[in-house]
Amino acid sequence: MEKFLRDIGLKQNQHVMIHAAYRKIRREFPGLNIEDFLRIIQDIITPEGSVILATFSYCFAKVNEPSKIYNPDETPSKVGAVSEVFRKMPEVIRTASATHSFALWGRASGEIQPDNAPESPLGEGSVLEWLSRQQDAFILMLGTDFLSLSFCHYLETMAPVPWHDTFPWAYLGIRPAGVSIKGEQELHEVPGCSKSFVNFENYLLNRKIIHPFRYHSLFGYFIHVGLLLEHGLSFFRSRPLELLCPKNQCSACDSRRQNKIKK
Ligand SMILES: [Zn+2]
């Protein structure tokens, strides 16, 4: 695993956001547990760089039933086994956002405060904004595609796409507010559906702007954040409709499309 990661470009002092599907990693690296996998990455990057994982728990205020209350020390991550192990590792801090928290290690954990909980969860003031401002920032995707690329939600707020502030989840019985042990916080620019981010992925692939790597059945990307910002802002501004699911297939995307027509 260490040689593999070095071969795809992982180096010391980089700030790296990781999206990893452990089931797919285990198939090619049998016997490697999640903690060892993360320690290998930390050893390569060193504490001068940063390891960042999303630990979203989606503790939104519910309309008709009691809300789940986010506690950074206890609430499990809902975005994968790797993030759930990482948030409990030594010297890792977890941010206070009730809906879209991150676990941080290395320089990010010193520069981003644990009480980080911006009103725009993945926009201005967020961990993703911090990442976008670092020179040596990368996104490592192992066994996942752009469906799980949270950075695209930051691009939605930056572009901004026409529905950046349309809350698309009302049909689930929730409100645009996060609920944590510190109380309730109104939110705006709540991230929507990410299924169509694969259209942006295909756009980058077709133009050979990004190059996937393969290790037997394990597929992924190691992408410079500056590259995603540059091509993402241009794509998100010129072709926003391609970031929504086709009509009548997804309530969240339909509500956003409807709002754009009204505007
Ligand atoms: Zn959708």
Coordinates of C-alpha atoms and ligand atoms in Angstrom, one line a residue:
M1 CA 0.0 0.0 0.0
E2 CA 2.8 2.4 0.8
K3 CA 4.5 1.9 -2.5
F4 CA 1.2 2.1 -4.3
L5 CA 0.4 5.5 -2.7
R6 CA 3.8 6.9 -3.3
D7 CA 3.6 5.8 -7.0
I8 CA 0.3 7.7 -7.5
G9 CA 1.9 10.9 -6.1
L10 CA 1.3 11.0 -2.4
K11 CA 4.1 13.0 -0.7
Q12 CA 5.1 14.6 2.6
N13 CA 3.5 18.0 3.5
Q14 CA 0.5 17.6 1.2
H15 CA -3.0 18.4 2.4
V16 CA -5.1 15.5 1.3
M17 CA -8.9 14.9 1.5
I18 CA -9.6 11.2 1.3
H19 CA -12.7 9.4 0.0
A20 CA -12.1 5.6 0.3
A21 CA -14.3 2.5 0.0
Y22 CA -12.7 0.0 2.4
R23 CA -14.5 -3.0 0.8
K24 CA -12.7 -2.3 -2.5
I25 CA -9.4 -1.6 -0.8
R26 CA -9.5 -4.9 1.1
R27 CA -10.1 -6.9 -2.0
E28 CA -6.7 -5.9 -3.3
F29 CA -4.9 -5.5 0.0
P30 CA -6.2 -8.4 2.1
G31 CA -5.2 -8.2 5.8
L32 CA -4.8 -4.4 5.7
N33 CA -7.1 -3.0 8.4
I34 CA -8.5 0.6 8.2
E35 CA -6.3 2.0 11.0
D36 CA -3.1 0.7 9.4
F37 CA -4.2 2.1 6.0
L38 CA -4.7 5.5 7.6
R39 CA -1.4 5.3 9.5
I40 CA 0.5 4.6 6.2
I41 CA -1.0 7.8 4.8
Q42 CA -0.2 9.8 7.9
D43 CA 3.4 8.5 7.8
I44 CA 3.9 9.6 4.2
I45 CA 2.2 13.0 4.6
T46 CA 3.8 13.8 8.1
P47 CA 2.0 16.3 10.5
E48 CA 3.3 19.2 8.4
G49 CA 0.6 18.2 5.9
S50 CA -3.0 17.3 6.6
V51 CA -5.3 14.3 6.4
I52 CA -9.0 15.2 6.1
L53 CA -12.1 13.0 5.9
A54 CA -15.7 13.9 5.8
T55 CA -17.6 12.5 8.8
F56 CA -21.1 13.8 7.9
S57 CA -23.9 12.8 10.3
Y58 CA -26.8 14.8 8.8
C59 CA -28.3 15.8 12.2
F60 CA -30.9 18.1 10.6
A61 CA -33.9 19.5 12.5
K62 CA -36.9 17.3 11.9
V63 CA -40.3 18.7 11.4
N64 CA -42.6 16.1 13.0
E65 CA -40.4 14.1 15.2
P66 CA -37.5 14.6 17.7
S67 CA -34.2 15.5 16.0
K68 CA -31.0 13.5 16.5
I69 CA -28.6 15.7 18.4
Y70 CA -25.0 15.8 17.1
N71 CA -22.2 15.3 19.6
P72 CA -18.7 15.3 17.9
D73 CA -17.3 12.8 20.4
E74 CA -20.1 10.3 20.0
T75 CA -22.2 10.6 16.9
P76 CA -21.1 8.1 14.3
S77 CA -20.1 9.2 10.8
K78 CA -22.6 8.2 8.2
V79 CA -20.2 8.3 5.3
G80 CA -18.2 5.1 5.5
A81 CA -16.2 2.9 7.8
V82 CA -12.8 4.6 7.0
S83 CA -14.1 7.9 8.3
E84 CA -15.6 6.3 11.4
V85 CA -12.2 4.8 12.3
F86 CA -10.3 7.9 11.5
R87 CA -12.4 10.3 13.7
K88 CA -11.4 8.2 16.8
M89 CA -7.7 8.0 16.1
P90 CA -5.1 9.9 18.2
E91 CA -4.6 13.6 17.4
V92 CA -7.6 13.7 15.1
I93 CA -10.2 16.5 15.8
R94 CA -13.7 16.6 14.5
T95 CA -15.5 19.8 13.7
A96 CA -18.8 20.9 15.2
S97 CA -21.0 21.0 12.2
A98 CA -24.2 19.0 13.1
T99 CA -24.8 18.0 9.5
H100 CA -21.4 18.1 7.6
S101 CA -18.5 17.6 10.1
F102 CA -14.9 16.7 9.1
A103 CA -12.2 14.9 10.9
L104 CA -8.8 16.6 10.7
W105 CA -5.2 15.5 11.4
G106 CA -1.9 17.4 10.9
R107 CA -1.7 21.1 10.0
A108 CA -5.5 21.4 9.3
S109 CA -6.2 20.4 12.9
G110 CA -4.2 23.3 14.1
E111 CA -5.5 25.9 11.6
I112 CA -9.2 25.0 11.6
Q113 CA -11.0 25.3 15.0
P114 CA -12.9 22.4 16.4
D115 CA -16.0 24.7 16.7
N116 CA -16.0 25.1 12.9
A117 CA -19.7 25.0 11.9
P118 CA -20.4 27.4 9.0
E119 CA -23.9 28.4 8.1
S120 CA -23.1 27.2 4.6
P121 CA -21.9 23.8 5.7
L122 CA -19.6 23.1 2.6
G123 CA -19.3 26.7 1.4
E124 CA -17.8 29.9 2.8
G125 CA -15.8 29.3 6.1
S126 CA -15.9 25.5 5.6
V127 CA -13.1 23.0 5.7
L128 CA -13.4 22.7 1.9
E129 CA -12.7 26.4 1.6
W130 CA -9.6 26.0 3.7
L131 CA -8.5 23.1 1.5
S132 CA -9.1 25.2 -1.7
R133 CA -6.7 27.8 -0.3
Q134 CA -3.7 25.5 0.2
Q135 CA -1.2 25.2 -2.6
D136 CA -0.3 21.6 -2.1
A137 CA -3.9 20.3 -1.8
F138 CA -5.2 17.0 -3.3
I139 CA -8.1 14.7 -3.2
L140 CA -7.5 11.0 -3.0
M141 CA -10.3 8.8 -4.1
L142 CA -9.9 5.0 -3.7
G143 CA -12.7 2.8 -5.0
T144 CA -15.1 5.8 -5.2
D145 CA -16.3 8.0 -8.1
F146 CA -17.5 11.6 -8.1
L147 CA -20.7 10.6 -6.4
S148 CA -18.8 11.0 -3.1
L149 CA -16.7 14.0 -4.1
S150 CA -17.9 16.5 -1.5
F151 CA -15.7 19.2 -3.0
C152 CA -18.3 19.5 -5.8
H153 CA -20.7 20.9 -3.2
Y154 CA -18.1 23.7 -2.5
L155 CA -18.0 24.4 -6.2
E156 CA -21.8 24.7 -6.3
T157 CA -21.6 27.5 -3.7
M158 CA -18.7 29.2 -5.4
A159 CA -20.1 29.1 -9.0
P160 CA -22.8 29.6 -7.7
V161 CA -25.3 27.3 -9.4
P162 CA -28.8 28.8 -9.8
W163 CA -30.3 26.7 -6.9
H164 CA -27.4 27.0 -4.5
D165 CA -29.7 28.2 -1.7
T166 CA -32.8 26.0 -2.5
F167 CA -33.2 23.5 0.3
P168 CA -34.1 20.2 -1.5
W169 CA -34.8 17.9 1.4
A170 CA -38.1 19.2 2.7
Y171 CA -39.8 16.0 1.3
L172 CA -37.8 14.0 3.9
G173 CA -39.5 15.9 6.8
I174 CA -36.4 18.0 7.7
R175 CA -35.7 21.7 7.9
P176 CA -32.5 23.7 6.9
A177 CA -31.1 23.7 10.4
G178 CA -28.5 21.6 12.2
V179 CA -29.1 20.3 15.8
S180 CA -26.1 19.7 18.1
I181 CA -25.3 19.6 21.8
K182 CA -24.8 23.4 21.4
G183 CA -28.3 23.9 20.1
E184 CA -30.0 24.6 16.8
Q185 CA -28.3 26.5 13.9
E186 CA -30.0 27.8 10.8
L187 CA -28.3 26.7 7.7
H188 CA -28.1 28.0 4.1
E189 CA -26.7 26.5 0.9
V190 CA -27.5 23.0 2.2
P191 CA -25.8 20.5 -0.1
G192 CA -28.2 18.6 -2.4
C193 CA -28.1 15.4 -4.4
S194 CA -24.6 14.4 -5.7
K195 CA -25.6 11.6 -8.2
S196 CA -25.0 13.8 -11.3
F197 CA -21.5 14.8 -10.2
V198 CA -20.4 11.8 -12.4
N199 CA -21.3 14.0 -15.4
F200 CA -18.5 16.4 -14.3
E201 CA -16.2 13.4 -13.8
N202 CA -16.9 12.2 -17.4
Y203 CA -16.4 15.7 -18.7
L204 CA -12.9 15.8 -17.1
L205 CA -12.1 12.2 -18.2
N206 CA -13.2 12.8 -21.8
R207 CA -10.9 15.9 -22.0
K208 CA -8.1 14.0 -20.4
I209 CA -7.9 16.6 -17.6
I210 CA -7.9 13.9 -15.0
H211 CA -6.4 10.4 -15.2
P212 CA -7.7 7.5 -13.1
F213 CA -5.3 5.0 -11.7
R214 CA -6.0 1.3 -11.5
Y215 CA -4.5 -1.4 -9.2
H216 CA -6.2 -4.6 -10.4
S217 CA -9.9 -4.0 -9.5
L218 CA -9.2 -0.9 -7.4
F219 CA -10.0 2.3 -9.2
G220 CA -9.4 5.9 -8.2
Y221 CA -8.0 9.4 -8.6
F222 CA -5.4 11.6 -7.1
I223 CA -6.5 15.1 -8.2
H224 CA -4.9 18.5 -7.4
V225 CA -7.5 20.8 -5.8
G226 CA -6.5 23.7 -8.0
L227 CA -7.3 21.7 -11.1
L228 CA -10.8 20.9 -9.8
L229 CA -11.4 24.6 -8.9
E230 CA -10.4 25.8 -12.3
H231 CA -12.3 23.3 -14.4
G232 CA -15.1 23.0 -11.9
L233 CA -16.0 26.6 -11.7
S234 CA -16.1 26.8 -15.5
F235 CA -18.3 23.6 -15.8
F236 CA -20.6 24.5 -12.9
R237 CA -21.2 28.0 -14.3
S238 CA -21.8 27.0 -17.9
R239 CA -23.5 23.6 -17.6
P240 CA -25.4 23.6 -14.2
L241 CA -28.3 21.6 -15.5
E242 CA -26.0 18.6 -16.0
L243 CA -25.5 18.6 -12.2
L244 CA -29.1 17.6 -11.6
C245 CA -30.7 14.1 -12.0
P246 CA -33.0 13.6 -15.1
K247 CA -36.5 14.9 -14.6
N248 CA -38.9 12.9 -12.4
Q249 CA -36.2 10.6 -11.0
C250 CA -35.2 12.5 -7.9
S251 CA -37.3 14.7 -5.7
A252 CA -34.3 16.7 -4.5
C253 CA -33.1 17.5 -8.0
D254 CA -36.7 18.2 -9.2
S255 CA -37.3 20.7 -6.5
R256 CA -34.1 22.5 -7.5
R257 CA -35.0 22.5 -11.2
Q258 CA -38.4 23.9 -10.3
N259 CA -36.9 26.7 -8.3
K260 CA -34.7 27.7 -11.2
I261 CA -37.7 27.9 -13.6
K262 CA -39.5 30.1 -11.1
K263 CA -36.5 32.4 -10.9
Ligands
ZN1 ZN -30.7 13.9 -7.8

